[in-house]
């Protein structure tokens, strides 16, 4: 059965997640739909890109991925269907695709929307569903949409580099209030060049080693490690690091997630190399 | 594989969603279970009906739908199994089915509960699972339950109609704080009869046109459109309309959802026609 | 298609639930993944055990269950794979398995982790996925891991027993603020030996009968019943019992769930027998 992952900013209370699944299964009842999340931050592209990128890469090539976020930022005349390293990704032409992939997709086509149709989530899903089903039935991506499209490009949020430092942005705070910074292990090591380092955040908090695991330090102690996605994570063993960083606590974060997320976006962690 | 959608008010922390899925798959491991939502408002029938109705209609006829909400409002002696336009819907005999369908189901039977059994969610699910499996194996609905049942009827929440106005109730606030009013596009146009109109809410907020898309107005500006389900939606481009309407903000809505939802239920939006 | 249930403390916003599903489906695309919950309390073992135990027992033997909670409490050198009454359960060697089963598993093996690998959720999942797939392909559990492992044992949280009383702990507060106590119907009846009883909580709240259903009492009245899992539940018909018990309300519970859950853990309900 063809796998189809579903990622959105719809939340859990709406009829829309159900309607979207219904539309996809009407196109092809064989689709095996896998929920990734329906709680993407709609107005925080770096966070949405982080979540999508790191979920998608754990699936096998040939998987379909539908990413329904910020579909109506602009008045859309088309949706996008991209093929990249064997994955097929459907999303709006709002720049998110280049942030997810961190490059321009190998192939991308426009899926035109009918001029007379109202542009809503269910209608757009029906367009994606039809395209995915055509791919599943053996069509090439160039036969499914318009390859002449010039897509909207947004640059991925990358750390700033100095000669003896690298500065990352906090892109995600997880369920345990661990703080994820947009510095990957590869970027870190490349910039470090074997030197010793100090990870500095807040005003005067310093971590000077990378741990393997939370339990490498005693309970309540702060640590840094690289998470499952390979990103720098600042954590406290059995504690909530976001609080330590001076970010608002978990409860407030849930309440005002949109506002906080946009604030976090400007918060940074800097690593100095000796 | 037979599709079976699952909708409930159980929430996401309980063992019950898992137990319900286990019971369904014990009856027939071939069921392909599709989660709609587990965050229905248990004591807000208009909202639960809105969510169920608009999710279900995107599925193909022949789909099974299990709606577990307010099962034990009264001491139940039976559950209901309805067939309507080819869909099979299982739910409690609490009036929700006529609110979902906006009419009496074409066929409906009672699924009797054992007198000696404790009436809980898992037991009721096992009764639904057995009935769905019998339908799947080719039985007619009349062979699966008691067609002589006289069901509990609740009228759907409909807008009030005047000669030159229509007044709707706010039935849902979505993840972006867009405000959904129980006036469908068809009802609006039928009442409007080509006249110009003013949508009036709060005290003095007025919208006098229907937009195609959020981006039809500048950021921060209010607008009205018909949403994916065909209902009147009041929104602010990249903003939170519920706040503008004087409803409590998103954070408080999540906290006190039951209380707020019941308050919202009395909140209205009126459209005047010239 | 082989059933595989998924339970975790990852929450709904992270990429990790998607990554875990991707890893499982890479091992065997036939796995039919059933989400139980991703909102387990990571630091509340009795609650996590309650949820897992009562979800799992509704599935048919032969089902695979992956329980990703508190994987990195200690620096793990292996994960566990247990076989018990035909169910296969994968989890960390942190004591949770004996709390879920309320006994030592009939068979259990260690799944060693590579020393050179970073121990994260995605890597551990890949180890579980490989093991589940080997079982699915006909291997015995002894061929999949190391049966000589000596596992970490944690005792299930059991009620205290006196001659004329039994005292339970509040292990869960559900979506409706019903309060679940770790006294099963069997334990209650065995201790009761046909005597009359008083369920006492808070200071002076008393219930002296077990109801069949919420509607056995008038709206707003408190009651006790045994829930779908067979546990003592204290509820208010159409009300929120947790509030009555002096626990913080639903909103605060969601906000500070970790702190409250640990407080609830010490809160007790006592039944006196005459």
PDB file of N, CA and C in Angstrom, chain A residues 1-3 12 34-39 41 47 50-52 54-55 57-60 172-177 211-216 225-229 237-240 250-251 253-255 257, chain C residues 1 9-23 25-26 29-31 35 38-40 42-43 70 72-76 115-123 254-259:
ATOM      1  N   UNK A   1       0.836  -1.202   0.000  1.00  0.00           N
ATOM      2  CA  UNK A   1       0.000   0.000   0.000  1.00  0.00           C
ATOM      3  C   UNK A   1       0.866   1.246   0.000  1.00  0.00           C
ATOM      4  N   UNK A   2       0.558   2.215  -0.859  1.00  0.00           N
ATOM      5  CA  UNK A   2       1.387   3.419  -0.929  1.00  0.00           C
ATOM      6  C   UNK A   2       1.284   4.251   0.345  1.00  0.00           C
ATOM      7  N   UNK A   3       2.428   4.650   0.887  1.00  0.00           N
ATOM      8  CA  UNK A   3       2.470   5.469   2.099  1.00  0.00           C
ATOM      9  C   UNK A   3       2.275   6.933   1.755  1.00  0.00           C
ATOM     10  N   UNK A  12      -6.237  19.834  16.363  1.00  0.00           N
ATOM     11  CA  UNK A  12      -6.914  18.559  16.616  1.00  0.00           C
ATOM     12  C   UNK A  12      -8.413  18.664  16.798  1.00  0.00           C
ATOM     13  N   UNK A  34      -0.282   8.308   7.166  1.00  0.00           N
ATOM     14  CA  UNK A  34       0.497   8.349   8.402  1.00  0.00           C
ATOM     15  C   UNK A  34       0.496   9.782   8.919  1.00  0.00           C
ATOM     16  N   UNK A  35      -0.141  10.023  10.071  1.00  0.00           N
ATOM     17  CA  UNK A  35      -0.121  11.368  10.650  1.00  0.00           C
ATOM     18  C   UNK A  35       1.274  11.696  11.188  1.00  0.00           C
ATOM     19  N   UNK A  36       1.831  12.814  10.763  1.00  0.00           N
ATOM     20  CA  UNK A  36       3.083  13.301  11.358  1.00  0.00           C
ATOM     21  C   UNK A  36       2.724  14.233  12.511  1.00  0.00           C
ATOM     22  N   UNK A  37       2.162  15.386  12.198  1.00  0.00           N
ATOM     23  CA  UNK A  37       1.650  16.282  13.221  1.00  0.00           C
ATOM     24  C   UNK A  37       0.600  17.169  12.571  1.00  0.00           C
ATOM     25  N   UNK A  38      -0.344  17.654  13.378  1.00  0.00           N
ATOM     26  CA  UNK A  38      -1.282  18.665  12.901  1.00  0.00           C
ATOM     27  C   UNK A  38      -1.133  19.943  13.719  1.00  0.00           C
ATOM     28  N   UNK A  39       0.000  20.070  14.378  1.00  0.00           N
ATOM     29  CA  UNK A  39       0.254  21.227  15.217  1.00  0.00           C
ATOM     30  C   UNK A  39       1.487  21.999  14.767  1.00  0.00           C
ATOM     31  N   UNK A  41       3.468  25.138  13.563  1.00  0.00           N
ATOM     32  CA  UNK A  41       3.253  26.570  13.770  1.00  0.00           C
ATOM     33  C   UNK A  41       3.046  27.228  12.413  1.00  0.00           C
ATOM     34  N   UNK A  47      10.444  26.661  12.054  1.00  0.00           N
ATOM     35  CA  UNK A  47       9.999  25.538  12.870  1.00  0.00           C
ATOM     36  C   UNK A  47       9.266  24.497  12.030  1.00  0.00           C
ATOM     37  N   UNK A  50      11.793  22.599  10.047  1.00  0.00           N
ATOM     38  CA  UNK A  50      12.548  21.671  10.904  1.00  0.00           C
ATOM     39  C   UNK A  50      11.758  20.383  11.132  1.00  0.00           C
ATOM     40  N   UNK A  51      10.474  20.526  11.458  1.00  0.00           N
ATOM     41  CA  UNK A  51       9.638  19.355  11.736  1.00  0.00           C
ATOM     42  C   UNK A  51       9.466  18.507  10.475  1.00  0.00           C
ATOM     43  N   UNK A  52       9.119  19.143   9.369  1.00  0.00           N
ATOM     44  CA  UNK A  52       8.885  18.388   8.131  1.00  0.00           C
ATOM     45  C   UNK A  52      10.157  17.692   7.649  1.00  0.00           C
ATOM     46  N   UNK A  54      12.816  16.689   9.167  1.00  0.00           N
ATOM     47  CA  UNK A  54      13.350  15.599   9.978  1.00  0.00           C
ATOM     48  C   UNK A  54      12.368  14.443  10.130  1.00  0.00           C
ATOM     49  N   UNK A  55      11.092  14.679   9.878  1.00  0.00           N
ATOM     50  CA  UNK A  55      10.153  13.547   9.796  1.00  0.00           C
ATOM     51  C   UNK A  55      10.338  12.834   8.452  1.00  0.00           C
ATOM     52  N   UNK A  57      12.706  12.554   6.325  1.00  0.00           N
ATOM     53  CA  UNK A  57      13.935  11.818   5.974  1.00  0.00           C
ATOM     54  C   UNK A  57      13.988  10.425   6.586  1.00  0.00           C
ATOM     55  N   UNK A  58      13.071  10.113   7.502  1.00  0.00           N
ATOM     56  CA  UNK A  58      13.024   8.764   8.065  1.00  0.00           C
ATOM     57  C   UNK A  58      12.126   7.818   7.269  1.00  0.00           C
ATOM     58  N   UNK A  59      11.494   8.326   6.224  1.00  0.00           N
ATOM     59  CA  UNK A  59      10.655   7.466   5.389  1.00  0.00           C
ATOM     60  C   UNK A  59      11.445   6.992   4.182  1.00  0.00           C
ATOM     61  N   UNK A  60      10.950   5.948   3.604  1.00  0.00           N
ATOM     62  CA  UNK A  60      11.621   5.337   2.468  1.00  0.00           C
ATOM     63  C   UNK A  60      11.289   6.136   1.205  1.00  0.00           C
ATOM     64  N   UNK A 172      13.082  25.206  18.047  1.00  0.00           N
ATOM     65  CA  UNK A 172      12.042  24.311  18.568  1.00  0.00           C
ATOM     66  C   UNK A 172      12.276  24.100  20.050  1.00  0.00           C
ATOM     67  N   UNK A 173      11.174  24.031  20.782  1.00  0.00           N
ATOM     68  CA  UNK A 173      11.244  23.605  22.188  1.00  0.00           C
ATOM     69  C   UNK A 173      10.369  22.379  22.286  1.00  0.00           C
ATOM     70  N   UNK A 174      10.950  21.271  22.706  1.00  0.00           N
ATOM     71  CA  UNK A 174      10.180  20.029  22.634  1.00  0.00           C
ATOM     72  C   UNK A 174       9.297  19.822  23.866  1.00  0.00           C
ATOM     73  N   UNK A 175       8.640  18.692  23.907  1.00  0.00           N
ATOM     74  CA  UNK A 175       7.654  18.367  24.931  1.00  0.00           C
ATOM     75  C   UNK A 175       8.242  18.380  26.343  1.00  0.00           C
ATOM     76  N   UNK A 176       9.552  18.248  26.458  1.00  0.00           N
ATOM     77  CA  UNK A 176      10.221  18.230  27.762  1.00  0.00           C
ATOM     78  C   UNK A 176      10.921  19.543  28.037  1.00  0.00           C
ATOM     79  N   UNK A 177      10.643  20.546  27.177  1.00  0.00           N
ATOM     80  CA  UNK A 177      11.289  21.855  27.265  1.00  0.00           C
ATOM     81  C   UNK A 177      12.766  21.792  26.951  1.00  0.00           C
ATOM     82  N   UNK A 211      27.409  16.041  25.496  1.00  0.00           N
ATOM     83  CA  UNK A 211      27.097  14.772  26.159  1.00  0.00           C
ATOM     84  C   UNK A 211      26.550  13.774  25.145  1.00  0.00           C
ATOM     85  N   UNK A 212      26.596  12.533  25.550  1.00  0.00           N
ATOM     86  CA  UNK A 212      26.021  11.450  24.743  1.00  0.00           C
ATOM     87  C   UNK A 212      24.541  11.284  25.068  1.00  0.00           C
ATOM     88  N   UNK A 213      24.184  11.600  26.314  1.00  0.00           N
ATOM     89  CA  UNK A 213      22.875  11.223  26.841  1.00  0.00           C
ATOM     90  C   UNK A 213      22.562  12.115  28.036  1.00  0.00           C
ATOM     91  N   UNK A 214      21.258  12.304  28.316  1.00  0.00           N
ATOM     92  CA  UNK A 214      20.858  13.144  29.453  1.00  0.00           C
ATOM     93  C   UNK A 214      21.512  12.673  30.750  1.00  0.00           C
ATOM     94  N   UNK A 215      21.626  11.345  30.887  1.00  0.00           N
ATOM     95  CA  UNK A 215      22.121  10.791  32.144  1.00  0.00           C
ATOM     96  C   UNK A 215      23.632  10.939  32.296  1.00  0.00           C
ATOM     97  N   UNK A 216      24.284  11.614  31.338  1.00  0.00           N
ATOM     98  CA  UNK A 216      25.719  11.888  31.493  1.00  0.00           C
ATOM     99  C   UNK A 216      25.985  12.905  32.594  1.00  0.00           C
ATOM    100  N   UNK A 225      23.680  18.228  23.781  1.00  0.00           N
ATOM    101  CA  UNK A 225      23.907  17.014  22.994  1.00  0.00           C
ATOM    102  C   UNK A 225      23.374  17.253  21.590  1.00  0.00           C
ATOM    103  N   UNK A 226      23.621  16.307  20.709  1.00  0.00           N
ATOM    104  CA  UNK A 226      22.992  16.382  19.394  1.00  0.00           C
ATOM    105  C   UNK A 226      21.804  15.430  19.393  1.00  0.00           C
ATOM    106  N   UNK A 227      20.644  15.930  18.987  1.00  0.00           N
ATOM    107  CA  UNK A 227      19.415  15.145  19.112  1.00  0.00           C
ATOM    108  C   UNK A 227      19.250  14.156  17.954  1.00  0.00           C
ATOM    109  N   UNK A 228      18.095  13.468  17.939  1.00  0.00           N
ATOM    110  CA  UNK A 228      17.822  12.445  16.918  1.00  0.00           C
ATOM    111  C   UNK A 228      17.950  12.985  15.496  1.00  0.00           C
ATOM    112  N   UNK A 229      17.729  14.289  15.346  1.00  0.00           N
ATOM    113  CA  UNK A 229      17.806  14.893  14.020  1.00  0.00           C
ATOM    114  C   UNK A 229      19.196  15.445  13.734  1.00  0.00           C
ATOM    115  N   UNK A 237      18.992  17.514  32.678  1.00  0.00           N
ATOM    116  CA  UNK A 237      18.626  16.138  33.010  1.00  0.00           C
ATOM    117  C   UNK A 237      17.418  16.149  33.957  1.00  0.00           C
ATOM    118  N   UNK A 238      16.309  15.639  33.501  1.00  0.00           N
ATOM    119  CA  UNK A 238      15.029  15.602  34.209  1.00  0.00           C
ATOM    120  C   UNK A 238      14.516  16.994  34.589  1.00  0.00           C
ATOM    121  N   UNK A 239      14.925  18.004  33.841  1.00  0.00           N
ATOM    122  CA  UNK A 239      14.431  19.344  34.130  1.00  0.00           C
ATOM    123  C   UNK A 239      13.977  20.034  32.866  1.00  0.00           C
ATOM    124  N   UNK A 240      13.580  21.284  32.982  1.00  0.00           N
ATOM    125  CA  UNK A 240      13.074  22.007  31.818  1.00  0.00           C
ATOM    126  C   UNK A 240      14.016  23.135  31.443  1.00  0.00           C
ATOM    127  N   UNK A 250       6.570  26.038  30.187  1.00  0.00           N
ATOM    128  CA  UNK A 250       5.836  25.137  29.311  1.00  0.00           C
ATOM    129  C   UNK A 250       4.370  25.524  29.183  1.00  0.00           C
ATOM    130  N   UNK A 251       3.749  25.883  30.287  1.00  0.00           N
ATOM    131  CA  UNK A 251       2.328  26.208  30.260  1.00  0.00           C
ATOM    132  C   UNK A 251       2.076  27.418  29.379  1.00  0.00           C
ATOM    133  N   UNK A 253       3.962  28.631  27.148  1.00  0.00           N
ATOM    134  CA  UNK A 253       4.339  28.322  25.778  1.00  0.00           C
ATOM    135  C   UNK A 253       3.162  27.712  25.022  1.00  0.00           C
ATOM    136  N   UNK A 254       2.464  26.786  25.669  1.00  0.00           N
ATOM    137  CA  UNK A 254       1.327  26.171  25.000  1.00  0.00           C
ATOM    138  C   UNK A 254       0.243  27.191  24.714  1.00  0.00           C
ATOM    139  N   UNK A 255       0.021  28.078  25.683  1.00  0.00           N
ATOM    140  CA  UNK A 255      -1.052  29.048  25.519  1.00  0.00           C
ATOM    141  C   UNK A 255      -0.802  29.989  24.354  1.00  0.00           C
ATOM    142  N   UNK A 257       1.470  29.978  21.977  1.00  0.00           N
ATOM    143  CA  UNK A 257       2.562  29.386  21.210  1.00  0.00           C
ATOM    144  C   UNK A 257       2.964  30.249  20.022  1.00  0.00           C
TER     145      UNK A 257
ATOM    146  N   UNK C   1      -2.278  -7.757   7.767  1.00  0.00           N
ATOM    147  CA  UNK C   1      -1.171  -6.862   8.097  1.00  0.00           C
ATOM    148  C   UNK C   1      -0.884  -6.871   9.596  1.00  0.00           C
ATOM    149  N   UNK C   9       5.790   9.482  24.992  1.00  0.00           N
ATOM    150  CA  UNK C   9       5.688  10.748  25.721  1.00  0.00           C
ATOM    151  C   UNK C   9       6.215  11.904  24.869  1.00  0.00           C
ATOM    152  N   UNK C  10       6.176  11.723  23.553  1.00  0.00           N
ATOM    153  CA  UNK C  10       6.797  12.695  22.640  1.00  0.00           C
ATOM    154  C   UNK C  10       5.951  13.949  22.468  1.00  0.00           C
ATOM    155  N   UNK C  11       4.637  13.839  22.654  1.00  0.00           N
ATOM    156  CA  UNK C  11       3.762  14.978  22.401  1.00  0.00           C
ATOM    157  C   UNK C  11       3.430  15.090  20.919  1.00  0.00           C
ATOM    158  N   UNK C  12       2.689  16.142  20.561  1.00  0.00           N
ATOM    159  CA  UNK C  12       2.146  16.230  19.206  1.00  0.00           C
ATOM    160  C   UNK C  12       2.832  17.233  18.308  1.00  0.00           C
ATOM    161  N   UNK C  13       3.839  17.945  18.806  1.00  0.00           N
ATOM    162  CA  UNK C  13       4.410  19.004  17.966  1.00  0.00           C
ATOM    163  C   UNK C  13       5.732  18.613  17.334  1.00  0.00           C
ATOM    164  N   UNK C  14       6.347  17.577  17.836  1.00  0.00           N
ATOM    165  CA  UNK C  14       7.709  17.223  17.449  1.00  0.00           C
ATOM    166  C   UNK C  14       7.718  16.477  16.114  1.00  0.00           C
ATOM    167  N   UNK C  15       8.883  16.441  15.470  1.00  0.00           N
ATOM    168  CA  UNK C  15       9.064  15.609  14.277  1.00  0.00           C
ATOM    169  C   UNK C  15       9.191  14.142  14.650  1.00  0.00           C
ATOM    170  N   UNK C  16       9.371  13.849  15.939  1.00  0.00           N
ATOM    171  CA  UNK C  16       9.801  12.512  16.346  1.00  0.00           C
ATOM    172  C   UNK C  16       8.742  11.434  16.133  1.00  0.00           C
ATOM    173  N   UNK C  17       7.465  11.757  16.342  1.00  0.00           N
ATOM    174  CA  UNK C  17       6.432  10.744  16.093  1.00  0.00           C
ATOM    175  C   UNK C  17       6.482  10.321  14.631  1.00  0.00           C
ATOM    176  N   UNK C  18       6.635  11.278  13.746  1.00  0.00           N
ATOM    177  CA  UNK C  18       6.763  10.959  12.327  1.00  0.00           C
ATOM    178  C   UNK C  18       8.011  10.151  12.032  1.00  0.00           C
ATOM    179  N   UNK C  19       9.127  10.542  12.651  1.00  0.00           N
ATOM    180  CA  UNK C  19      10.390   9.830  12.417  1.00  0.00           C
ATOM    181  C   UNK C  19      10.288   8.385  12.897  1.00  0.00           C
ATOM    182  N   UNK C  20       9.653   8.189  14.046  1.00  0.00           N
ATOM    183  CA  UNK C  20       9.482   6.837  14.600  1.00  0.00           C
ATOM    184  C   UNK C  20       8.641   5.981  13.647  1.00  0.00           C
ATOM    185  N   UNK C  21       7.551   6.541  13.146  1.00  0.00           N
ATOM    186  CA  UNK C  21       6.706   5.787  12.211  1.00  0.00           C
ATOM    187  C   UNK C  21       7.484   5.462  10.933  1.00  0.00           C
ATOM    188  N   UNK C  22       8.276   6.412  10.469  1.00  0.00           N
ATOM    189  CA  UNK C  22       9.073   6.178   9.272  1.00  0.00           C
ATOM    190  C   UNK C  22      10.057   5.030   9.475  1.00  0.00           C
ATOM    191  N   UNK C  23      10.709   5.017  10.624  1.00  0.00           N
ATOM    192  CA  UNK C  23      11.665   3.938  10.924  1.00  0.00           C
ATOM    193  C   UNK C  23      10.956   2.583  10.971  1.00  0.00           C
ATOM    194  N   UNK C  25       8.186   1.693   9.497  1.00  0.00           N
ATOM    195  CA  UNK C  25       7.707   1.305   8.161  1.00  0.00           C
ATOM    196  C   UNK C  25       8.862   1.015   7.212  1.00  0.00           C
ATOM    197  N   UNK C  26      10.036   1.537   7.507  1.00  0.00           N
ATOM    198  CA  UNK C  26      11.204   1.145   6.715  1.00  0.00           C
ATOM    199  C   UNK C  26      11.563  -0.310   6.982  1.00  0.00           C
ATOM    200  N   UNK C  29       7.069  -2.396   5.659  1.00  0.00           N
ATOM    201  CA  UNK C  29       6.015  -1.476   5.224  1.00  0.00           C
ATOM    202  C   UNK C  29       4.625  -2.050   5.491  1.00  0.00           C
ATOM    203  N   UNK C  30       4.545  -3.327   5.839  1.00  0.00           N
ATOM    204  CA  UNK C  30       3.251  -3.942   6.119  1.00  0.00           C
ATOM    205  C   UNK C  30       2.727  -3.614   7.509  1.00  0.00           C
ATOM    206  N   UNK C  31       3.600  -3.127   8.408  1.00  0.00           N
ATOM    207  CA  UNK C  31       3.117  -2.816   9.761  1.00  0.00           C
ATOM    208  C   UNK C  31       1.930  -1.852   9.684  1.00  0.00           C
ATOM    209  N   UNK C  35      -1.874   4.433  16.654  1.00  0.00           N
ATOM    210  CA  UNK C  35      -1.493   5.355  17.728  1.00  0.00           C
ATOM    211  C   UNK C  35      -2.350   5.112  18.969  1.00  0.00           C
ATOM    212  N   UNK C  38       0.447   9.853  22.516  1.00  0.00           N
ATOM    213  CA  UNK C  38       1.806  10.388  22.565  1.00  0.00           C
ATOM    214  C   UNK C  38       1.924  11.391  23.702  1.00  0.00           C
ATOM    215  N   UNK C  39       0.990  11.308  24.635  1.00  0.00           N
ATOM    216  CA  UNK C  39       0.986  12.227  25.759  1.00  0.00           C
ATOM    217  C   UNK C  39       1.122  11.506  27.097  1.00  0.00           C
ATOM    218  N   UNK C  40       1.846  10.401  27.120  1.00  0.00           N
ATOM    219  CA  UNK C  40       2.160   9.773  28.404  1.00  0.00           C
ATOM    220  C   UNK C  40       2.923  10.762  29.277  1.00  0.00           C
ATOM    221  N   UNK C  42       5.930  11.493  31.265  1.00  0.00           N
ATOM    222  CA  UNK C  42       7.229  10.819  31.257  1.00  0.00           C
ATOM    223  C   UNK C  42       7.742  10.468  32.645  1.00  0.00           C
ATOM    224  N   UNK C  43       7.377  11.302  33.643  1.00  0.00           N
ATOM    225  CA  UNK C  43       7.967  11.075  34.960  1.00  0.00           C
ATOM    226  C   UNK C  43       6.935  10.532  35.944  1.00  0.00           C
ATOM    227  N   UNK C  70      10.535   7.572  28.649  1.00  0.00           N
ATOM    228  CA  UNK C  70      11.696   7.612  29.544  1.00  0.00           C
ATOM    229  C   UNK C  70      12.798   6.662  29.093  1.00  0.00           C
ATOM    230  N   UNK C  72      15.791   7.320  28.332  1.00  0.00           N
ATOM    231  CA  UNK C  72      17.169   7.694  28.660  1.00  0.00           C
ATOM    232  C   UNK C  72      17.323   8.103  30.115  1.00  0.00           C
ATOM    233  N   UNK C  73      16.521   7.449  30.952  1.00  0.00           N
ATOM    234  CA  UNK C  73      16.564   7.682  32.385  1.00  0.00           C
ATOM    235  C   UNK C  73      17.966   7.355  32.909  1.00  0.00           C
ATOM    236  N   UNK C  74      18.464   6.234  32.473  1.00  0.00           N
ATOM    237  CA  UNK C  74      19.858   5.852  32.719  1.00  0.00           C
ATOM    238  C   UNK C  74      20.524   5.786  31.344  1.00  0.00           C
ATOM    239  N   UNK C  75      21.831   5.719  31.321  1.00  0.00           N
ATOM    240  CA  UNK C  75      22.508   5.543  30.024  1.00  0.00           C
ATOM    241  C   UNK C  75      22.260   4.111  29.569  1.00  0.00           C
ATOM    242  N   UNK C  76      21.414   3.906  28.571  1.00  0.00           N
ATOM    243  CA  UNK C  76      21.026   2.537  28.253  1.00  0.00           C
ATOM    244  C   UNK C  76      22.073   1.826  27.384  1.00  0.00           C
ATOM    245  N   UNK C 115      27.677   0.271  20.860  1.00  0.00           N
ATOM    246  CA  UNK C 115      28.425   1.171  21.760  1.00  0.00           C
ATOM    247  C   UNK C 115      28.767   2.492  21.081  1.00  0.00           C
ATOM    248  N   UNK C 116      29.045   2.426  19.808  1.00  0.00           N
ATOM    249  CA  UNK C 116      29.512   3.630  19.113  1.00  0.00           C
ATOM    250  C   UNK C 116      28.373   4.522  18.625  1.00  0.00           C
ATOM    251  N   UNK C 117      27.150   4.041  18.742  1.00  0.00           N
ATOM    252  CA  UNK C 117      26.005   4.802  18.247  1.00  0.00           C
ATOM    253  C   UNK C 117      25.514   5.784  19.299  1.00  0.00           C
ATOM    254  N   UNK C 118      25.101   6.953  18.851  1.00  0.00           N
ATOM    255  CA  UNK C 118      24.462   7.849  19.805  1.00  0.00           C
ATOM    256  C   UNK C 118      23.097   7.295  20.153  1.00  0.00           C
ATOM    257  N   UNK C 119      22.766   7.285  21.444  1.00  0.00           N
ATOM    258  CA  UNK C 119      21.530   6.655  21.918  1.00  0.00           C
ATOM    259  C   UNK C 119      20.381   7.656  21.881  1.00  0.00           C
ATOM    260  N   UNK C 120      19.705   7.720  20.756  1.00  0.00           N
ATOM    261  CA  UNK C 120      18.555   8.612  20.690  1.00  0.00           C
ATOM    262  C   UNK C 120      17.300   7.829  20.288  1.00  0.00           C
ATOM    263  N   UNK C 121      16.171   8.528  20.276  1.00  0.00           N
ATOM    264  CA  UNK C 121      14.883   7.864  20.062  1.00  0.00           C
ATOM    265  C   UNK C 121      14.804   7.200  18.693  1.00  0.00           C
ATOM    266  N   UNK C 122      15.331   7.865  17.676  1.00  0.00           N
ATOM    267  CA  UNK C 122      15.251   7.303  16.328  1.00  0.00           C
ATOM    268  C   UNK C 122      16.110   6.044  16.230  1.00  0.00           C
ATOM    269  N   UNK C 123      17.307   6.104  16.790  1.00  0.00           N
ATOM    270  CA  UNK C 123      18.168   4.915  16.738  1.00  0.00           C
ATOM    271  C   UNK C 123      17.537   3.745  17.512  1.00  0.00           C
ATOM    272  N   UNK C 254      -3.712  20.852  32.659  1.00  0.00           N
ATOM    273  CA  UNK C 254      -3.056  20.770  31.361  1.00  0.00           C
ATOM    274  C   UNK C 254      -1.763  21.574  31.345  1.00  0.00           C
ATOM    275  N   UNK C 255      -1.813  22.720  31.998  1.00  0.00           N
ATOM    276  CA  UNK C 255      -0.628  23.567  31.978  1.00  0.00           C
ATOM    277  C   UNK C 255       0.555  22.935  32.688  1.00  0.00           C
ATOM    278  N   UNK C 256       0.308  22.519  33.897  1.00  0.00           N
ATOM    279  CA  UNK C 256       1.422  22.078  34.736  1.00  0.00           C
ATOM    280  C   UNK C 256       1.364  20.580  34.917  1.00  0.00           C
ATOM    281  N   UNK C 257       1.013  19.866  33.846  1.00  0.00           N
ATOM    282  CA  UNK C 257       0.647  18.469  34.030  1.00  0.00           C
ATOM    283  C   UNK C 257       1.714  17.681  34.775  1.00  0.00           C
ATOM    284  N   UNK C 258       2.959  17.933  34.489  1.00  0.00           N
ATOM    285  CA  UNK C 258       3.981  17.147  35.165  1.00  0.00           C
ATOM    286  C   UNK C 258       3.978  17.370  36.668  1.00  0.00           C
ATOM    287  N   UNK C 259       3.864  18.644  37.044  1.00  0.00           N
ATOM    288  CA  UNK C 259       3.915  18.936  38.484  1.00  0.00           C
ATOM    289  C   UNK C 259       2.671  18.417  39.176  1.00  0.00           C
TER     290      UNK C 259
END
